[in-house]
Amino acid sequence: MTNRNLYFDFLRGVAIIMVIGIHCYTIDNNIVFRQVLNAAVPLFIAISGLFLSQKVIKDRISILFFWRKQVPKVYVPTLFWSLPLLTLAIYRGVDIGKSIVNFFSCGFSIYYFIVFIIQCYLILPFVLRLESKYNKIMWGGSLISIIWVGLMVRFTVIEGIPLPIVVYAGPLPCWFMFFMLGIVLGKYSDRNYSLWWPILITICGLALSSVSAKYLLNVYHSGVGIKPTAFVYAFGLILFLFNVKIENFFKKENFICKQIVWIGSISFPIYLVHMYMLGFVVSKMSISSWSLRIIITVILTSMLIVVLKKIIPNNLHHYIGI
């Protein structure tokens, strides 16, 4: 994987569009399609695991170098884009101490993902030493993730406990199964396994996720997001999409594919910025169409990033994640 694989930029583009689709969702939109989108974050995490599995981190110096390089790369831009939210929270009278804790713990907006991925960076050097046990770690991690998300559904949906998203979705156990799935697939470079069982897992998982979402929504007025059944679906879909047979269908010369690849190449800044665009611009447009809200948010956010890249000096880009 020394050369950049545009297929995985394409998948990043698909995943960030799915993320925006989740955040554009309203209760009257199609619930089954909403369940399809639940694979967005797992897909991002599995891609990260896939490429991080190729890292060579053996001694103390290389570990510290890896941490010093990777952690600030995601943490500093998140702090930058959290600053307006910190200011707004204090202006609205939220306790200053609580606001500062939220700021440094990536507790504002949907930045819980950064908390999770930093934990992945921290454990990666130690995971890489256990290559002979990858499968056991993945299946054990999958069990832990399923149990964790099941407990979070119990607490947040069924019992209605208002846990902050960074508390239930930020800890390592929540998404660990997908990180390990990416690492395992990254170590098996051919990825040429049979497709029938990923398809079966995907279909069954999506069906169960849709049924459970409808039940939770009808009874508890919530539950369209992460849950054990959604994780089963996402697990199958990742196995399907990462298969080399599916990758070979990717046409990098196709116009639409090129645009999605480009979106994937700027998926991190889109992730950091899109909630501002959605909250302060798109939400004011009174657009009833879910798909149109998604398209407009993607276009406007991408345009903003292009403008920022042009007007902000290059030596500052890495501080704000563009």
Short mmCIF file of C-alpha atoms in Angstrom, two decimals:
data_model
loop_
_atom_site.label_atom_id
_atom_site.label_comp_id
_atom_site.label_asym_id
_atom_site.label_seq_id
_atom_site.Cartn_x
_atom_site.Cartn_y
_atom_site.Cartn_z
CA MET A 1 0.00 0.00 0.00
CA THR A 2 2.87 2.36 -0.68
CA ASN A 3 1.05 4.01 -3.59
CA ARG A 4 -2.11 5.95 -2.83
CA ASN A 5 -5.13 3.78 -3.46
CA LEU A 6 -7.83 5.99 -4.95
CA TYR A 7 -10.48 3.37 -4.23
CA PHE A 8 -10.15 4.05 -0.52
CA ASP A 9 -10.34 7.81 -1.15
CA PHE A 10 -13.56 6.97 -2.97
CA LEU A 11 -14.79 5.05 0.09
CA ARG A 12 -13.81 7.99 2.32
CA GLY A 13 -15.85 10.23 0.03
CA VAL A 14 -18.84 7.91 0.28
CA ALA A 15 -18.42 7.71 4.07
CA ILE A 16 -18.30 11.48 4.62
CA ILE A 17 -21.39 11.94 2.43
CA MET A 18 -23.08 9.30 4.58
CA VAL A 19 -22.03 11.19 7.72
CA ILE A 20 -23.60 14.36 6.34
CA GLY A 21 -26.69 12.34 5.44
CA ILE A 22 -26.98 11.25 9.08
CA HIS A 23 -26.76 14.83 10.28
CA CYS A 24 -29.31 16.00 7.70
CA TYR A 25 -31.79 13.33 8.79
CA THR A 26 -35.16 14.26 10.24
CA ILE A 27 -37.67 11.92 11.82
CA ASP A 28 -39.98 11.92 8.78
CA ASN A 29 -37.24 10.68 6.40
CA ASN A 30 -36.88 7.07 5.24
CA ILE A 31 -35.82 5.01 8.24
CA VAL A 32 -34.38 2.10 6.22
CA PHE A 33 -32.07 4.37 4.24
CA ARG A 34 -31.10 5.99 7.55
CA GLN A 35 -29.96 2.54 8.71
CA VAL A 36 -27.83 2.19 5.59
CA LEU A 37 -25.96 5.32 6.65
CA ASN A 38 -25.03 3.80 10.02
CA ALA A 39 -21.98 2.24 8.35
CA ALA A 40 -20.37 5.67 7.84
CA VAL A 41 -18.23 5.90 10.98
CA PRO A 42 -17.33 2.18 10.99
CA LEU A 43 -16.19 2.57 7.38
CA PHE A 44 -13.89 5.47 8.28
CA ILE A 45 -12.45 3.54 11.21
CA ALA A 46 -11.87 0.37 9.19
CA ILE A 47 -10.06 2.37 6.49
CA SER A 48 -7.84 3.89 9.18
CA GLY A 49 -7.09 0.43 10.57
CA LEU A 50 -6.34 -0.90 7.09
CA PHE A 51 -3.64 1.66 6.41
CA LEU A 52 -2.29 1.89 9.96
CA SER A 53 -1.69 -1.87 9.82
CA GLN A 54 1.15 -1.12 7.37
CA LYS A 55 3.04 1.04 9.85
CA VAL A 56 6.40 -0.20 11.12
CA ILE A 57 6.63 0.85 14.77
CA LYS A 58 9.07 -1.27 16.73
CA ASP A 59 11.14 0.70 19.20
CA ARG A 60 10.52 3.45 21.72
CA ILE A 61 11.79 6.20 19.41
CA SER A 62 9.50 5.18 16.53
CA ILE A 63 6.54 4.92 18.91
CA LEU A 64 7.09 8.43 20.25
CA PHE A 65 7.65 9.76 16.73
CA PHE A 66 4.39 8.17 15.57
CA TRP A 67 2.45 9.63 18.49
CA ARG A 68 3.96 13.11 18.10
CA LYS A 69 3.08 13.09 14.41
CA GLN A 70 -0.39 11.54 14.42
CA VAL A 71 -2.07 12.85 17.57
CA PRO A 72 -1.54 16.60 16.96
CA LYS A 73 -2.54 16.12 13.31
CA VAL A 74 -6.14 15.45 14.38
CA TYR A 75 -6.28 16.99 17.87
CA VAL A 76 -5.04 20.52 17.11
CA PRO A 77 -7.49 21.14 14.19
CA THR A 78 -10.33 19.83 16.37
CA LEU A 79 -9.45 22.32 19.09
CA PHE A 80 -9.34 25.09 16.49
CA TRP A 81 -12.82 24.29 15.16
CA SER A 82 -14.12 23.84 18.71
CA LEU A 83 -13.13 27.39 19.68
CA PRO A 84 -16.33 29.03 18.30
CA LEU A 85 -18.40 26.44 20.15
CA LEU A 86 -16.49 27.09 23.38
CA THR A 87 -17.07 30.82 22.97
CA LEU A 88 -20.76 30.27 22.23
CA ALA A 89 -21.20 27.98 25.25
CA ILE A 90 -19.65 30.53 27.62
CA TYR A 91 -21.70 33.33 26.04
CA ARG A 92 -24.87 31.32 26.66
CA GLY A 93 -24.01 30.93 30.31
CA VAL A 94 -22.76 27.34 30.37
CA ASP A 95 -20.40 26.75 33.30
CA ILE A 96 -16.89 27.81 32.26
CA GLY A 97 -15.23 24.80 33.86
CA LYS A 98 -17.58 22.40 32.10
CA SER A 99 -17.09 24.24 28.81
CA ILE A 100 -13.29 24.02 29.08
CA VAL A 101 -13.49 20.30 29.85
CA ASN A 102 -15.73 19.83 26.81
CA PHE A 103 -13.25 21.82 24.74
CA PHE A 104 -10.15 19.79 25.60
CA SER A 105 -12.00 16.44 25.58
CA CYS A 106 -13.48 17.09 22.10
CA GLY A 107 -16.91 17.11 23.68
CA PHE A 108 -18.40 19.75 21.39
CA SER A 109 -20.40 18.87 18.28
CA ILE A 110 -19.58 15.48 16.73
CA TYR A 111 -15.86 15.50 17.56
CA TYR A 112 -16.09 12.32 19.65
CA PHE A 113 -14.54 10.55 16.65
CA ILE A 114 -11.25 12.34 17.35
CA VAL A 115 -11.23 11.00 20.90
CA PHE A 116 -11.66 7.49 19.54
CA ILE A 117 -9.04 7.73 16.78
CA ILE A 118 -6.45 9.17 19.20
CA GLN A 119 -6.96 6.11 21.40
CA CYS A 120 -6.35 3.96 18.31
CA TYR A 121 -3.10 5.81 17.65
CA LEU A 122 -2.01 5.27 21.25
CA ILE A 123 -2.61 1.51 21.25
CA LEU A 124 -1.48 0.82 17.67
CA PRO A 125 2.22 0.20 18.47
CA PHE A 126 1.21 -2.47 20.97
CA VAL A 127 -1.44 -4.04 18.76
CA LEU A 128 1.07 -4.38 15.91
CA ARG A 129 3.24 -6.58 18.14
CA LEU A 130 0.43 -9.11 18.42
CA GLU A 131 0.07 -10.03 14.76
CA SER A 132 -0.34 -13.74 15.50
CA LYS A 133 -3.35 -12.90 17.70
CA TYR A 134 -5.11 -10.42 15.37
CA ASN A 135 -8.11 -12.66 14.71
CA LYS A 136 -8.65 -13.36 18.41
CA ILE A 137 -8.34 -9.66 19.22
CA MET A 138 -10.79 -8.76 16.44
CA TRP A 139 -13.45 -11.25 17.56
CA GLY A 140 -12.94 -10.41 21.21
CA GLY A 141 -13.08 -6.71 20.34
CA SER A 142 -16.25 -7.30 18.34
CA LEU A 143 -17.92 -8.88 21.34
CA ILE A 144 -16.85 -5.96 23.54
CA SER A 145 -18.12 -3.40 21.01
CA ILE A 146 -21.48 -5.15 20.65
CA ILE A 147 -21.89 -5.31 24.43
CA TRP A 148 -20.82 -1.68 24.81
CA VAL A 149 -23.22 -0.32 22.20
CA GLY A 150 -26.00 -2.50 23.57
CA LEU A 151 -25.48 -0.99 27.01
CA MET A 152 -25.44 2.50 25.52
CA VAL A 153 -28.77 1.83 23.78
CA ARG A 154 -30.15 0.65 27.12
CA PHE A 155 -28.92 3.77 28.93
CA THR A 156 -29.55 6.48 26.33
CA VAL A 157 -32.59 5.18 24.44
CA ILE A 158 -34.54 2.87 26.74
CA GLU A 159 -33.79 4.57 30.07
CA GLY A 160 -33.44 8.03 28.52
CA ILE A 161 -30.21 8.97 30.31
CA PRO A 162 -28.83 12.04 28.48
CA LEU A 163 -25.21 10.93 28.14
CA PRO A 164 -22.96 13.23 26.07
CA ILE A 165 -22.06 11.66 22.75
CA VAL A 166 -18.35 11.77 23.60
CA VAL A 167 -19.08 9.61 26.67
CA TYR A 168 -20.90 6.81 24.87
CA ALA A 169 -19.33 6.99 21.40
CA GLY A 170 -15.83 8.26 22.19
CA PRO A 171 -14.36 5.42 24.31
CA LEU A 172 -12.24 2.77 22.61
CA PRO A 173 -14.62 -0.17 23.24
CA CYS A 174 -17.38 1.44 21.17
CA TRP A 175 -15.87 1.11 17.69
CA PHE A 176 -12.83 -1.10 18.37
CA MET A 177 -14.22 -4.00 16.33
CA PHE A 178 -14.01 -1.94 13.14
CA PHE A 179 -10.48 -0.75 13.83
CA MET A 180 -9.34 -4.34 14.28
CA LEU A 181 -11.31 -5.46 11.22
CA GLY A 182 -9.36 -2.90 9.18
CA ILE A 183 -6.05 -4.10 10.64
CA VAL A 184 -6.85 -7.74 9.91
CA LEU A 185 -7.86 -6.93 6.32
CA GLY A 186 -4.76 -4.77 5.93
CA LYS A 187 -2.53 -7.68 6.80
CA TYR A 188 -4.24 -9.91 4.24
CA SER A 189 -3.20 -7.83 1.24
CA ASP A 190 -5.05 -9.90 -1.39
CA ARG A 191 -8.49 -9.42 0.28
CA ASN A 192 -9.80 -11.99 -2.16
CA TYR A 193 -12.15 -13.96 0.08
CA SER A 194 -15.60 -15.24 -0.90
CA LEU A 195 -18.32 -12.59 -1.11
CA TRP A 196 -21.37 -14.64 -0.20
CA TRP A 197 -20.94 -14.41 3.57
CA PRO A 198 -20.27 -10.61 3.71
CA ILE A 199 -23.39 -10.15 1.57
CA LEU A 200 -25.39 -12.39 3.90
CA ILE A 201 -24.17 -10.53 7.00
CA THR A 202 -24.91 -7.17 5.37
CA ILE A 203 -28.46 -8.06 4.32
CA CYS A 204 -29.37 -9.73 7.61
CA GLY A 205 -27.75 -6.94 9.63
CA LEU A 206 -29.54 -4.22 7.69
CA ALA A 207 -32.89 -5.99 8.03
CA LEU A 208 -32.44 -6.44 11.78
CA SER A 209 -31.21 -2.85 12.15
CA SER A 210 -34.28 -1.52 10.33
CA VAL A 211 -36.68 -3.62 12.40
CA SER A 212 -35.02 -2.69 15.69
CA ALA A 213 -34.89 0.99 14.70
CA LYS A 214 -38.63 1.02 13.94
CA TYR A 215 -39.37 -0.67 17.26
CA LEU A 216 -37.17 1.67 19.29
CA LEU A 217 -38.53 4.69 17.46
CA ASN A 218 -42.16 3.67 18.03
CA VAL A 219 -41.68 2.80 21.69
CA TYR A 220 -38.92 5.16 22.86
CA HIS A 221 -38.96 7.85 20.12
CA SER A 222 -35.24 7.30 19.49
CA GLY A 223 -32.85 4.58 18.33
CA VAL A 224 -32.16 5.20 14.64
CA GLY A 225 -28.41 5.47 15.29
CA ILE A 226 -25.79 3.06 16.58
CA LYS A 227 -26.94 -0.24 18.08
CA PRO A 228 -25.78 -3.87 17.98
CA THR A 229 -27.75 -4.71 14.83
CA ALA A 230 -26.30 -1.67 13.03
CA PHE A 231 -22.81 -2.86 13.93
CA VAL A 232 -23.51 -6.31 12.48
CA TYR A 233 -24.67 -4.65 9.24
CA ALA A 234 -21.62 -2.36 9.12
CA PHE A 235 -19.27 -5.29 9.74
CA GLY A 236 -20.68 -7.13 6.73
CA LEU A 237 -20.67 -4.07 4.49
CA ILE A 238 -17.02 -3.33 5.24
CA LEU A 239 -16.06 -6.90 4.41
CA PHE A 240 -17.99 -6.54 1.16
CA LEU A 241 -16.53 -3.16 0.15
CA PHE A 242 -12.94 -4.05 1.07
CA ASN A 243 -12.97 -7.17 -1.08
CA VAL A 244 -10.65 -6.86 -4.08
CA LYS A 245 -13.41 -8.12 -6.40
CA ILE A 246 -15.50 -5.05 -5.49
CA GLU A 247 -12.47 -2.77 -5.64
CA ASN A 248 -11.88 -3.91 -9.22
CA PHE A 249 -15.28 -2.48 -10.21
CA PHE A 250 -14.03 0.99 -9.26
CA LYS A 251 -13.48 3.18 -12.33
CA LYS A 252 -11.16 6.04 -11.43
CA GLU A 253 -11.71 7.70 -14.82
CA ASN A 254 -15.45 7.99 -14.25
CA PHE A 255 -16.52 11.61 -13.69
CA ILE A 256 -18.69 10.92 -10.65
CA CYS A 257 -16.04 8.66 -9.14
CA LYS A 258 -13.45 11.42 -9.58
CA GLN A 259 -15.64 13.89 -7.69
CA ILE A 260 -16.21 11.43 -4.84
CA VAL A 261 -12.49 10.65 -4.71
CA TRP A 262 -11.80 14.39 -4.39
CA ILE A 263 -14.39 14.67 -1.64
CA GLY A 264 -12.69 11.73 0.06
CA SER A 265 -9.31 13.46 -0.15
CA ILE A 266 -10.73 16.37 1.90
CA SER A 267 -12.99 14.25 4.10
CA PHE A 268 -11.23 15.33 7.31
CA PRO A 269 -11.82 19.07 6.86
CA ILE A 270 -15.37 18.33 5.66
CA TYR A 271 -15.92 16.40 8.89
CA LEU A 272 -14.57 19.30 10.96
CA VAL A 273 -16.57 22.02 9.21
CA HIS A 274 -19.83 20.59 7.89
CA MET A 275 -21.86 21.00 11.09
CA TYR A 276 -21.24 24.76 10.94
CA MET A 277 -22.45 24.85 7.36
CA LEU A 278 -25.44 22.69 8.19
CA GLY A 279 -26.37 24.57 11.35
CA PHE A 280 -25.83 28.15 10.25
CA VAL A 281 -26.55 28.04 6.51
CA VAL A 282 -28.41 24.98 5.20
CA SER A 283 -30.85 24.79 8.12
CA LYS A 284 -31.97 28.35 7.33
CA MET A 285 -32.94 27.41 3.78
CA SER A 286 -36.09 25.45 4.75
CA ILE A 287 -35.26 22.60 2.36
CA SER A 288 -37.70 19.70 2.76
CA SER A 289 -35.81 17.20 0.59
CA TRP A 290 -33.34 15.08 2.58
CA SER A 291 -31.20 14.32 -0.47
CA LEU A 292 -31.10 17.99 -1.46
CA ARG A 293 -29.97 19.00 2.03
CA ILE A 294 -27.16 16.46 1.78
CA ILE A 295 -26.04 17.64 -1.67
CA ILE A 296 -26.12 21.33 -0.75
CA THR A 297 -24.22 20.72 2.50
CA VAL A 298 -21.54 18.71 0.69
CA ILE A 299 -21.14 21.34 -2.05
CA LEU A 300 -21.09 24.38 0.26
CA THR A 301 -18.72 22.76 2.74
CA SER A 302 -16.36 21.67 -0.04
CA MET A 303 -16.42 25.17 -1.54
CA LEU A 304 -15.61 26.68 1.85
CA ILE A 305 -12.62 24.38 2.24
CA VAL A 306 -11.34 25.30 -1.23
CA VAL A 307 -11.61 28.99 -0.34
CA LEU A 308 -9.87 28.47 2.99
CA LYS A 309 -7.03 26.61 1.29
CA LYS A 310 -6.52 29.54 -1.05
CA ILE A 311 -6.67 32.40 1.47
CA ILE A 312 -4.88 30.81 4.43
CA PRO A 313 -1.07 30.43 4.18
CA ASN A 314 0.09 26.88 3.48
CA ASN A 315 2.16 26.69 6.65
CA LEU A 316 -1.03 27.08 8.70
CA HIS A 317 -3.11 24.44 6.92
CA HIS A 318 -2.14 21.57 9.21
CA TYR A 319 -3.16 23.57 12.29
CA ILE A 320 -6.73 23.85 11.10
CA GLY A 321 -6.94 20.52 9.28
CA ILE A 322 -7.38 21.69 5.69
#
